[in-house]
Amino acid sequence: MKKVLAVSALCILVLVACSAPAPPPPPENLPPPEPTPEEIAAKIRPALQPLEAIVAQGKGVRGLNINKVMRDKFVADLKQAKSQGSENGKQALKMIAHEIETIIQKGRDQERYPLVLGAIAGYKVLEPIGVTMQRLKDRAELEVKRPFITIKGFLDDKATGETYVFLLVERANEDFELHPVLQKEPVRKGEEFHDCRLVDFVGDKKGVTLEYIKIPGTIWNVMVQ
């Protein structure tokens, strides 16, 4: 009797299995999986390369910097990247923002203030800037306006015993390019010109010590070339 029941049960299972519908075929044309944050960041990263190439040169001549066209493209590329808006995309943008912070720090250390301003403009697209970065931005804006000065010659006034210096003064325009500005009169010790003050002469007409009035305490020497 038990054998009969066992056989009957087995037959029922076989019948149920045979009558069960076949599983559906796997769906076709599925969309590809969403890119990872790392993959998305890799696609955004080329926008940073022009800035990274500049800081990779190390601290050098003042003129090695970005211009307005480079800055505007950098900002536009980051706005385009931000517009995608996926969750993985948001994580990727945080990674990119951290890399821009590194560029800003290197630009500050190298005193490449147009680069600092351009990098901060891009950073603001991705993240709000804090108090420390705002202070750096304010400082960079003043530094960009600091004149670039070259000594053209000296004049000794025998009647008064005073020494004057002839200076070529250049200032950056909105494209961060240096252009000469008018400086007709020679300058003597203690006089102010173009937001600068002639603090003293260096040696026997070897150079001058200047102070940038916009940032009190910013003092540097300009030597005869």
mmCIF file of C-alpha atoms in Angstrom:
data_model
loop_
_atom_site.group_PDB
_atom_site.id
_atom_site.type_symbol
_atom_site.label_atom_id
_atom_site.label_comp_id
_atom_site.label_asym_id
_atom_site.label_seq_id
_atom_site.Cartn_x
_atom_site.Cartn_y
_atom_site.Cartn_z
ATOM 1 C CA MET A 1 0.000 0.000 0.000
ATOM 2 C CA LYS A 2 2.802 2.385 0.864
ATOM 3 C CA LYS A 3 4.499 1.674 -2.439
ATOM 4 C CA VAL A 4 1.297 2.479 -4.288
ATOM 5 C CA LEU A 5 0.956 5.782 -2.484
ATOM 6 C CA ALA A 6 4.582 6.676 -3.179
ATOM 7 C CA VAL A 7 4.203 5.925 -6.861
ATOM 8 C CA SER A 8 0.967 7.924 -7.000
ATOM 9 C CA ALA A 9 2.634 10.913 -5.355
ATOM 10 C CA LEU A 10 5.526 10.719 -7.780
ATOM 11 C CA CYS A 11 3.143 10.640 -10.705
ATOM 12 C CA ILE A 12 1.322 13.696 -9.386
ATOM 13 C CA LEU A 13 4.616 15.595 -9.054
ATOM 14 C CA VAL A 14 5.587 14.665 -12.586
ATOM 15 C CA LEU A 15 2.217 15.798 -13.901
ATOM 16 C CA VAL A 16 2.449 19.118 -12.021
ATOM 17 C CA ALA A 17 5.964 19.672 -13.302
ATOM 18 C CA CYS A 18 4.929 18.948 -16.844
ATOM 19 C CA SER A 19 1.937 21.242 -16.654
ATOM 20 C CA ALA A 20 3.861 24.207 -15.104
ATOM 21 C CA PRO A 21 4.452 27.079 -17.554
ATOM 22 C CA ALA A 22 7.987 27.543 -18.868
ATOM 23 C CA PRO A 23 9.917 30.495 -17.361
ATOM 24 C CA PRO A 24 9.784 33.628 -19.497
ATOM 25 C CA PRO A 25 12.809 34.305 -21.709
ATOM 26 C CA PRO A 26 15.255 36.919 -20.477
ATOM 27 C CA PRO A 27 14.301 40.421 -21.593
ATOM 28 C CA GLU A 28 16.102 41.782 -24.606
ATOM 29 C CA ASN A 29 17.624 45.227 -25.208
ATOM 30 C CA LEU A 30 18.085 46.074 -21.540
ATOM 31 C CA PRO A 31 19.674 49.500 -20.948
ATOM 32 C CA PRO A 32 23.330 49.345 -19.909
ATOM 33 C CA PRO A 33 24.056 49.626 -16.201
ATOM 34 C CA GLU A 34 24.559 53.142 -14.845
ATOM 35 C CA PRO A 35 28.221 54.235 -14.887
ATOM 36 C CA THR A 36 29.966 54.196 -11.536
ATOM 37 C CA PRO A 37 31.041 57.470 -9.845
ATOM 38 C CA GLU A 38 34.637 56.686 -10.823
ATOM 39 C CA GLU A 39 33.667 56.200 -14.482
ATOM 40 C CA ILE A 40 31.697 59.452 -14.530
ATOM 41 C CA ALA A 41 34.551 61.346 -12.840
ATOM 42 C CA ALA A 42 36.966 60.012 -15.460
ATOM 43 C CA LYS A 43 34.843 61.609 -18.191
ATOM 44 C CA ILE A 44 34.763 64.979 -16.381
ATOM 45 C CA ARG A 45 38.455 65.011 -15.481
ATOM 46 C CA PRO A 46 39.756 66.267 -18.891
ATOM 47 C CA ALA A 47 38.179 69.647 -18.038
ATOM 48 C CA LEU A 48 40.756 69.971 -15.235
ATOM 49 C CA GLN A 49 43.794 69.111 -17.355
ATOM 50 C CA PRO A 50 44.641 72.654 -18.587
ATOM 51 C CA LEU A 51 44.763 73.896 -14.969
ATOM 52 C CA GLU A 52 46.704 70.863 -13.779
ATOM 53 C CA ALA A 53 49.241 71.349 -16.583
ATOM 54 C CA ILE A 54 49.956 74.864 -15.315
ATOM 55 C CA VAL A 55 50.464 73.940 -11.656
ATOM 56 C CA ALA A 56 52.605 70.995 -12.751
ATOM 57 C CA GLN A 57 55.201 73.530 -13.941
ATOM 58 C CA GLY A 58 55.883 74.545 -10.340
ATOM 59 C CA LYS A 59 56.365 78.082 -9.089
ATOM 60 C CA GLY A 60 57.676 80.122 -11.980
ATOM 61 C CA VAL A 61 57.149 83.286 -13.950
ATOM 62 C CA ARG A 62 54.137 85.359 -13.080
ATOM 63 C CA GLY A 63 52.791 85.253 -16.619
ATOM 64 C CA LEU A 64 52.263 81.472 -16.674
ATOM 65 C CA ASN A 65 48.564 81.354 -15.924
ATOM 66 C CA ILE A 66 45.105 80.863 -17.374
ATOM 67 C CA ASN A 67 43.192 83.372 -19.455
ATOM 68 C CA LYS A 68 39.499 84.248 -19.559
ATOM 69 C CA VAL A 69 38.764 81.855 -22.435
ATOM 70 C CA MET A 70 40.244 78.911 -20.498
ATOM 71 C CA ARG A 71 38.376 79.895 -17.336
ATOM 72 C CA ASP A 72 35.019 80.247 -19.108
ATOM 73 C CA LYS A 73 35.384 76.861 -20.831
ATOM 74 C CA PHE A 74 36.343 75.221 -17.526
ATOM 75 C CA VAL A 75 33.223 76.616 -15.850
ATOM 76 C CA ALA A 76 30.983 75.686 -18.803
ATOM 77 C CA ASP A 77 32.276 72.089 -18.833
ATOM 78 C CA LEU A 78 31.521 71.694 -15.126
ATOM 79 C CA LYS A 79 28.016 73.135 -15.549
ATOM 80 C CA GLN A 80 27.384 70.598 -18.301
ATOM 81 C CA ALA A 81 28.639 67.769 -16.085
ATOM 82 C CA LYS A 82 26.455 68.903 -13.184
ATOM 83 C CA SER A 83 23.314 68.972 -15.330
ATOM 84 C CA GLN A 84 23.245 65.139 -15.572
ATOM 85 C CA GLY A 85 22.048 64.864 -11.973
ATOM 86 C CA SER A 86 22.146 61.100 -11.241
ATOM 87 C CA GLU A 87 23.105 59.867 -7.778
ATOM 88 C CA ASN A 88 26.360 58.413 -9.067
ATOM 89 C CA GLY A 89 26.910 61.660 -10.931
ATOM 90 C CA LYS A 90 26.600 63.620 -7.693
ATOM 91 C CA GLN A 91 29.223 61.418 -6.075
ATOM 92 C CA ALA A 92 31.487 61.913 -9.083
ATOM 93 C CA LEU A 93 31.139 65.686 -8.816
ATOM 94 C CA LYS A 94 32.204 65.555 -5.171
ATOM 95 C CA MET A 95 35.333 63.699 -6.263
ATOM 96 C CA ILE A 96 36.023 66.338 -8.915
ATOM 97 C CA ALA A 97 35.398 69.164 -6.413
ATOM 98 C CA HIS A 98 38.052 67.659 -4.123
ATOM 99 C CA GLU A 99 40.533 67.581 -7.027
ATOM 100 C CA ILE A 100 39.771 71.237 -7.829
ATOM 101 C CA GLU A 101 40.504 72.092 -4.189
ATOM 102 C CA THR A 102 43.971 70.611 -4.683
ATOM 103 C CA ILE A 103 44.490 72.775 -7.781
ATOM 104 C CA ILE A 104 43.403 75.860 -5.803
ATOM 105 C CA GLN A 105 45.868 75.083 -3.013
ATOM 106 C CA LYS A 106 48.741 74.557 -5.457
ATOM 107 C CA GLY A 107 47.849 77.735 -7.334
ATOM 108 C CA ARG A 108 47.865 79.670 -4.050
ATOM 109 C CA ASP A 109 51.245 78.241 -3.068
ATOM 110 C CA GLN A 110 52.648 79.146 -6.492
ATOM 111 C CA GLU A 111 51.081 82.632 -6.334
ATOM 112 C CA ARG A 112 49.212 82.023 -9.594
ATOM 113 C CA TYR A 113 46.230 84.102 -8.603
ATOM 114 C CA PRO A 114 44.396 84.167 -11.972
ATOM 115 C CA LEU A 115 44.523 80.375 -11.830
ATOM 116 C CA VAL A 116 43.173 80.448 -8.272
ATOM 117 C CA LEU A 117 40.252 82.645 -9.344
ATOM 118 C CA GLY A 118 39.468 80.422 -12.319
ATOM 119 C CA ALA A 119 39.588 77.260 -10.228
ATOM 120 C CA ILE A 120 37.354 78.786 -7.551
ATOM 121 C CA ALA A 121 34.845 79.817 -10.230
ATOM 122 C CA GLY A 122 34.677 76.182 -11.278
ATOM 123 C CA TYR A 123 34.490 74.918 -7.719
ATOM 124 C CA LYS A 124 31.489 77.180 -7.039
ATOM 125 C CA VAL A 125 29.582 75.370 -9.782
ATOM 126 C CA LEU A 126 29.872 72.136 -7.795
ATOM 127 C CA GLU A 127 29.962 73.183 -4.133
ATOM 128 C CA PRO A 128 29.306 76.329 -2.072
ATOM 129 C CA ILE A 129 32.518 77.964 -0.944
ATOM 130 C CA GLY A 130 33.267 78.397 2.735
ATOM 131 C CA VAL A 131 34.769 81.298 4.659
ATOM 132 C CA THR A 132 38.372 80.224 4.071
ATOM 133 C CA MET A 133 37.952 79.918 0.301
ATOM 134 C CA GLN A 134 36.064 83.221 0.146
ATOM 135 C CA ARG A 135 38.989 84.924 1.886
ATOM 136 C CA LEU A 136 41.376 83.351 -0.600
ATOM 137 C CA LYS A 137 39.164 84.556 -3.461
ATOM 138 C CA ASP A 138 39.162 88.110 -2.063
ATOM 139 C CA ARG A 139 42.950 88.000 -1.693
ATOM 140 C CA ALA A 140 43.404 86.610 -5.199
ATOM 141 C CA GLU A 141 41.273 89.390 -6.695
ATOM 142 C CA LEU A 142 43.537 91.982 -5.071
ATOM 143 C CA GLU A 143 46.698 90.143 -6.076
ATOM 144 C CA VAL A 144 45.610 90.006 -9.713
ATOM 145 C CA LYS A 145 45.363 93.799 -9.657
ATOM 146 C CA ARG A 146 48.845 94.231 -8.173
ATOM 147 C CA PRO A 147 51.089 96.009 -10.692
ATOM 148 C CA PHE A 148 54.008 94.249 -12.319
ATOM 149 C CA ILE A 149 56.899 96.687 -12.196
ATOM 150 C CA THR A 150 60.178 96.957 -14.085
ATOM 151 C CA ILE A 151 62.935 99.481 -13.413
ATOM 152 C CA LYS A 152 63.851 101.603 -16.445
ATOM 153 C CA GLY A 153 66.442 103.878 -14.876
ATOM 154 C CA PHE A 154 67.437 106.255 -12.061
ATOM 155 C CA LEU A 155 67.871 110.004 -11.712
ATOM 156 C CA ASP A 156 69.933 111.807 -9.078
ATOM 157 C CA ASP A 157 68.667 115.323 -8.340
ATOM 158 C CA LYS A 158 71.862 117.160 -7.404
ATOM 159 C CA ALA A 159 69.948 120.199 -6.215
ATOM 160 C CA THR A 160 67.993 118.287 -3.576
ATOM 161 C CA GLY A 161 70.199 115.235 -3.133
ATOM 162 C CA GLU A 162 67.235 112.942 -3.792
ATOM 163 C CA THR A 163 67.172 109.913 -6.062
ATOM 164 C CA TYR A 164 64.284 109.120 -8.393
ATOM 165 C CA VAL A 165 63.474 105.937 -10.270
ATOM 166 C CA PHE A 166 61.763 105.535 -13.619
ATOM 167 C CA LEU A 167 59.357 102.605 -13.627
ATOM 168 C CA LEU A 168 57.427 100.632 -16.212
ATOM 169 C CA VAL A 169 54.091 99.698 -14.603
ATOM 170 C CA GLU A 170 51.926 96.905 -16.023
ATOM 171 C CA ARG A 171 48.539 95.732 -14.767
ATOM 172 C CA ALA A 172 46.372 92.771 -15.714
ATOM 173 C CA ASN A 173 43.190 93.297 -17.683
ATOM 174 C CA GLU A 174 40.054 91.153 -17.319
ATOM 175 C CA ASP A 175 41.700 88.511 -19.513
ATOM 176 C CA PHE A 176 44.604 88.332 -17.012
ATOM 177 C CA GLU A 177 47.019 89.756 -19.594
ATOM 178 C CA LEU A 178 49.551 92.389 -18.530
ATOM 179 C CA HIS A 179 49.330 95.799 -20.189
ATOM 180 C CA PRO A 180 51.432 98.928 -19.561
ATOM 181 C CA VAL A 181 49.753 101.788 -17.717
ATOM 182 C CA LEU A 182 50.798 105.423 -17.792
ATOM 183 C CA GLN A 183 53.530 106.360 -15.342
ATOM 184 C CA LYS A 184 55.007 109.627 -16.590
ATOM 185 C CA GLU A 185 56.861 110.918 -13.579
ATOM 186 C CA PRO A 186 59.818 109.286 -11.823
ATOM 187 C CA VAL A 187 59.189 108.227 -8.232
ATOM 188 C CA ARG A 188 61.153 109.057 -5.092
ATOM 189 C CA LYS A 189 61.267 107.376 -1.701
ATOM 190 C CA GLY A 190 57.934 107.500 0.179
ATOM 191 C CA GLU A 191 55.811 108.404 -2.856
ATOM 192 C CA GLU A 192 52.734 106.439 -3.916
ATOM 193 C CA PHE A 193 51.830 105.379 -7.462
ATOM 194 C CA HIS A 194 49.288 102.916 -8.886
ATOM 195 C CA ASP A 195 48.380 101.503 -5.452
ATOM 196 C CA CYS A 196 52.055 101.079 -4.563
ATOM 197 C CA ARG A 197 54.525 102.925 -2.338
ATOM 198 C CA LEU A 198 58.264 103.247 -2.886
ATOM 199 C CA VAL A 199 59.581 102.144 0.503
ATOM 200 C CA ASP A 200 63.305 102.386 -0.154
ATOM 201 C CA PHE A 201 66.130 101.844 -2.600
ATOM 202 C CA VAL A 202 68.142 98.633 -2.612
ATOM 203 C CA GLY A 203 71.880 99.270 -2.412
ATOM 204 C CA ASP A 204 73.389 101.778 -4.804
ATOM 205 C CA LYS A 205 70.630 101.837 -7.430
ATOM 206 C CA LYS A 206 70.460 98.040 -7.550
ATOM 207 C CA GLY A 207 66.701 97.964 -7.093
ATOM 208 C CA VAL A 208 63.728 99.250 -5.117
ATOM 209 C CA THR A 209 61.586 98.002 -2.256
ATOM 210 C CA LEU A 210 57.858 98.426 -2.873
ATOM 211 C CA GLU A 211 54.686 98.003 -0.821
ATOM 212 C CA TYR A 212 51.305 97.106 -2.312
ATOM 213 C CA ILE A 213 48.910 99.452 -0.516
ATOM 214 C CA LYS A 214 45.817 97.339 -1.243
ATOM 215 C CA ILE A 215 47.284 94.560 0.913
ATOM 216 C CA PRO A 216 49.193 96.284 3.734
ATOM 217 C CA GLY A 217 52.416 94.534 4.583
ATOM 218 C CA THR A 218 52.870 93.095 1.075
ATOM 219 C CA ILE A 219 56.417 94.191 0.389
ATOM 220 C CA TRP A 220 58.724 93.007 -2.380
ATOM 221 C CA ASN A 221 61.922 94.005 -4.144
ATOM 222 C CA VAL A 222 62.276 94.849 -7.810
ATOM 223 C CA MET A 223 65.855 94.586 -9.003
ATOM 224 C CA VAL A 224 67.559 96.116 -12.012
ATOM 225 C CA GLN A 225 67.627 93.624 -14.880
#
